C-alpha cells in the first residue's frame, strides 16, 4: 500500500511538473509574441505607415505595412493574454477589465487592417469615391459614401484602445511583477494617442511608437523571465 501511495504521489508530482513546464513555455511564447508585435507597432506602423489618403492605398508600402499590422493584431492578442496570466492575481479587477478592453480593441482592429490590405486597394481602383469614404473612417472626415456603422465601430475601438491600455498599464504597474517603467509608458502612451487628431496626417502614426516600445519591453521581460525559469527546471 505504501509503495502504491508513493508511486501515485510521484506520478502526481511528475504530472504537475509537466503542466507547470507547459504553462511556463506557453507564457514564454506569449512574451515573444508581445515583443514582436510591439516592435512591428513601433517601427513598421509607427514609422512607415503612410498618410490615410487615396494615393497611398495602392502603393507597395501600404500593402506591406498593413500585412504586418494584421499579423501584429493577432500577436498582440496572444501576447497580452500571456502578460495578464502572469500577473492575474496581483493585477486584480483593474487588470481584468484592462485586459478585456485592450484585447477587444485589437480583435476589432484586425478586420480593419485586413480590409486595408485586401479590399481598400481594389476599391481605390474601381470605386475611388467609395474608397475615400472608407478612408474617412480613420480620418473622421465625411465622404460621399456613408460608413456610419463601421465609423462608429472604429471610434469604439479607439476608446477601447485608450482606456484598455491605460487600465492595463496601471494594473501592471501596481502588480510590480513586470517592469514598472514599461507599464507606466504603456499607460501614458495609450492616453497620448488622443494627440493623433491634432497632428498632421503624415505624423499621426507616430503616436504608436511609445505603446509599441512599452509592449515590446513587457514582452521581452516576460519571455526572458520564463526562459530563465525553464533553464533551471529539472530534467527527467
mmCIF file of C-alpha atoms in Angstrom, residues 78-222:
data_model
loop_
_atom_site.group_PDB
_atom_site.id
_atom_site.type_symbol
_atom_site.label_atom_id
_atom_site.label_comp_id
_atom_site.label_asym_id
_atom_site.label_seq_id
_atom_site.Cartn_x
_atom_site.Cartn_y
_atom_site.Cartn_z
ATOM 1 C CA UNK A 78 -1.640 36.209 -27.653
ATOM 2 C CA UNK A 79 0.953 38.434 -26.017
ATOM 3 C CA UNK A 80 -1.477 40.447 -23.889
ATOM 4 C CA UNK A 81 -3.078 37.209 -22.712
ATOM 5 C CA UNK A 82 0.305 35.953 -21.518
ATOM 6 C CA UNK A 83 1.061 39.260 -19.790
ATOM 7 C CA UNK A 84 -2.253 39.117 -17.971
ATOM 8 C CA UNK A 85 -1.975 35.441 -16.965
ATOM 9 C CA UNK A 86 1.474 36.095 -15.490
ATOM 10 C CA UNK A 87 0.055 38.679 -13.068
ATOM 11 C CA UNK A 88 -3.674 37.881 -12.935
ATOM 12 C CA UNK A 89 -3.884 37.623 -9.148
ATOM 13 C CA UNK A 90 -1.777 40.686 -8.440
ATOM 14 C CA UNK A 91 -3.416 42.813 -11.156
ATOM 15 C CA UNK A 92 -6.871 42.418 -9.599
ATOM 16 C CA UNK A 93 -10.101 43.594 -11.186
ATOM 17 C CA UNK A 94 -8.428 46.598 -12.827
ATOM 18 C CA UNK A 95 -6.111 44.238 -14.649
ATOM 19 C CA UNK A 96 -9.008 42.034 -15.751
ATOM 20 C CA UNK A 97 -11.041 44.973 -17.070
ATOM 21 C CA UNK A 98 -7.985 46.436 -18.780
ATOM 22 C CA UNK A 99 -7.108 43.075 -20.312
ATOM 23 C CA UNK A 100 -10.638 42.569 -21.672
ATOM 24 C CA UNK A 101 -10.943 46.096 -23.093
ATOM 25 C CA UNK A 102 -7.454 46.090 -24.592
ATOM 26 C CA UNK A 103 -7.844 42.630 -26.127
ATOM 27 C CA UNK A 104 -11.197 43.619 -27.629
ATOM 28 C CA UNK A 105 -9.626 46.721 -29.186
ATOM 29 C CA UNK A 106 -7.048 44.603 -31.042
ATOM 30 C CA UNK A 107 -9.638 41.982 -32.005
ATOM 31 C CA UNK A 108 -11.743 44.722 -33.608
ATOM 32 C CA UNK A 109 -8.720 46.353 -35.249
ATOM 33 C CA UNK A 110 -7.735 43.164 -37.101
ATOM 34 C CA UNK A 111 -10.682 43.195 -39.590
ATOM 35 C CA UNK A 112 -9.992 46.845 -40.426
ATOM 36 C CA UNK A 113 -6.327 46.215 -41.187
ATOM 37 C CA UNK A 114 -7.309 43.149 -43.222
ATOM 38 C CA UNK A 115 -9.688 45.307 -45.266
ATOM 39 C CA UNK A 116 -6.944 47.882 -45.784
ATOM 40 C CA UNK A 117 -4.762 45.204 -47.378
ATOM 41 C CA UNK A 118 -7.196 43.198 -49.487
ATOM 42 C CA UNK A 119 -10.275 45.358 -50.066
ATOM 43 C CA UNK A 120 -9.360 49.042 -49.967
ATOM 44 C CA UNK A 121 -6.814 48.940 -52.861
ATOM 45 C CA UNK A 122 -9.455 47.347 -55.092
ATOM 46 C CA UNK A 123 -11.967 49.978 -54.061
ATOM 47 C CA UNK A 124 -9.434 52.727 -54.805
ATOM 48 C CA UNK A 125 -9.075 51.418 -58.349
ATOM 49 C CA UNK A 126 -12.671 50.511 -59.135
ATOM 50 C CA UNK A 127 -14.620 52.960 -56.949
ATOM 51 C CA UNK A 128 -12.459 55.867 -55.731
ATOM 52 C CA UNK A 129 -15.378 57.710 -54.143
ATOM 53 C CA UNK A 130 -16.237 54.624 -52.102
ATOM 54 C CA UNK A 131 -12.595 54.254 -51.092
ATOM 55 C CA UNK A 132 -12.474 57.900 -49.998
ATOM 56 C CA UNK A 133 -15.464 57.248 -47.768
ATOM 57 C CA UNK A 134 -13.792 54.216 -46.229
ATOM 58 C CA UNK A 135 -10.598 56.181 -45.572
ATOM 59 C CA UNK A 136 -12.785 58.787 -43.884
ATOM 60 C CA UNK A 137 -13.459 56.214 -41.156
ATOM 61 C CA UNK A 138 -9.856 56.612 -39.995
ATOM 62 C CA UNK A 139 -9.586 60.377 -40.515
ATOM 63 C CA UNK A 140 -13.027 61.217 -39.083
ATOM 64 C CA UNK A 141 -13.881 63.052 -42.291
ATOM 65 C CA UNK A 142 -17.200 62.708 -44.057
ATOM 66 C CA UNK A 143 -17.138 61.495 -47.643
ATOM 67 C CA UNK A 144 -19.718 60.857 -50.318
ATOM 68 C CA UNK A 145 -20.204 57.317 -49.029
ATOM 69 C CA UNK A 146 -21.657 56.712 -45.584
ATOM 70 C CA UNK A 147 -19.974 54.017 -43.488
ATOM 71 C CA UNK A 148 -21.825 55.003 -40.329
ATOM 72 C CA UNK A 149 -21.792 51.639 -38.536
ATOM 73 C CA UNK A 150 -18.143 50.965 -39.356
ATOM 74 C CA UNK A 151 -17.180 54.517 -38.428
ATOM 75 C CA UNK A 152 -18.871 54.134 -35.045
ATOM 76 C CA UNK A 153 -17.160 50.786 -34.548
ATOM 77 C CA UNK A 154 -13.761 52.315 -35.312
ATOM 78 C CA UNK A 155 -14.460 55.104 -32.823
ATOM 79 C CA UNK A 156 -15.345 52.471 -30.222
ATOM 80 C CA UNK A 157 -12.090 50.671 -30.997
ATOM 81 C CA UNK A 158 -10.202 53.875 -30.239
ATOM 82 C CA UNK A 159 -11.851 54.237 -26.830
ATOM 83 C CA UNK A 160 -11.181 50.581 -26.019
ATOM 84 C CA UNK A 161 -7.544 51.016 -27.021
ATOM 85 C CA UNK A 162 -7.098 54.108 -24.872
ATOM 86 C CA UNK A 163 -8.930 53.019 -21.728
ATOM 87 C CA UNK A 164 -7.858 49.378 -22.001
ATOM 88 C CA UNK A 165 -4.197 50.330 -22.374
ATOM 89 C CA UNK A 166 -4.459 52.848 -19.537
ATOM 90 C CA UNK A 167 -6.055 50.388 -17.106
ATOM 91 C CA UNK A 168 -3.789 47.510 -18.118
ATOM 92 C CA UNK A 169 -0.734 49.717 -17.695
ATOM 93 C CA UNK A 170 -1.877 50.908 -14.265
ATOM 94 C CA UNK A 171 -2.670 47.356 -13.122
ATOM 95 C CA UNK A 172 0.700 46.090 -14.354
ATOM 96 C CA UNK A 173 2.465 48.945 -12.572
ATOM 97 C CA UNK A 174 0.641 48.173 -9.315
ATOM 98 C CA UNK A 175 1.272 44.432 -9.619
ATOM 99 C CA UNK A 176 5.026 45.070 -9.668
ATOM 100 C CA UNK A 177 5.895 41.791 -11.402
ATOM 101 C CA UNK A 178 6.827 43.174 -14.814
ATOM 102 C CA UNK A 179 8.920 46.346 -15.370
ATOM 103 C CA UNK A 180 7.106 49.337 -13.916
ATOM 104 C CA UNK A 181 8.673 51.831 -16.293
ATOM 105 C CA UNK A 182 7.334 49.841 -19.228
ATOM 106 C CA UNK A 183 3.851 49.639 -17.712
ATOM 107 C CA UNK A 184 3.915 53.373 -16.988
ATOM 108 C CA UNK A 185 4.906 54.028 -20.601
ATOM 109 C CA UNK A 186 2.015 51.857 -21.775
ATOM 110 C CA UNK A 187 -0.483 53.806 -19.672
ATOM 111 C CA UNK A 188 0.907 57.189 -20.737
ATOM 112 C CA UNK A 189 1.239 56.207 -24.393
ATOM 113 C CA UNK A 190 -2.354 54.991 -24.522
ATOM 114 C CA UNK A 191 -3.627 58.356 -23.268
ATOM 115 C CA UNK A 192 -1.290 60.282 -25.586
ATOM 116 C CA UNK A 193 -2.998 58.582 -28.541
ATOM 117 C CA UNK A 194 -5.577 61.378 -28.217
ATOM 118 C CA UNK A 195 -2.956 63.724 -29.662
ATOM 119 C CA UNK A 196 -3.095 61.938 -33.016
ATOM 120 C CA UNK A 197 -6.084 64.030 -34.103
ATOM 121 C CA UNK A 198 -4.032 67.203 -33.542
ATOM 122 C CA UNK A 199 -1.120 66.083 -35.710
ATOM 123 C CA UNK A 200 -0.736 66.315 -39.500
ATOM 124 C CA UNK A 201 -1.786 63.130 -41.309
ATOM 125 C CA UNK A 202 1.801 62.091 -42.052
ATOM 126 C CA UNK A 203 2.753 62.247 -38.367
ATOM 127 C CA UNK A 204 -0.323 60.652 -36.797
ATOM 128 C CA UNK A 205 1.036 57.063 -36.881
ATOM 129 C CA UNK A 206 3.991 58.110 -34.702
ATOM 130 C CA UNK A 207 1.748 58.074 -31.617
ATOM 131 C CA UNK A 208 2.040 54.275 -31.848
ATOM 132 C CA UNK A 209 5.748 54.360 -31.007
ATOM 133 C CA UNK A 210 5.540 54.724 -27.169
ATOM 134 C CA UNK A 211 2.895 51.989 -26.872
ATOM 135 C CA UNK A 212 4.850 49.705 -29.184
ATOM 136 C CA UNK A 213 8.027 50.187 -27.167
ATOM 137 C CA UNK A 214 6.154 49.547 -23.911
ATOM 138 C CA UNK A 215 4.564 46.305 -25.094
ATOM 139 C CA UNK A 216 7.822 45.066 -26.653
ATOM 140 C CA UNK A 217 9.555 45.830 -23.335
ATOM 141 C CA UNK A 218 6.926 43.980 -21.307
ATOM 142 C CA UNK A 219 7.011 41.074 -23.753
ATOM 143 C CA UNK A 220 10.778 40.819 -23.520
ATOM 144 C CA UNK A 221 10.603 40.845 -19.719
ATOM 145 C CA UNK A 222 8.075 38.011 -19.771
#
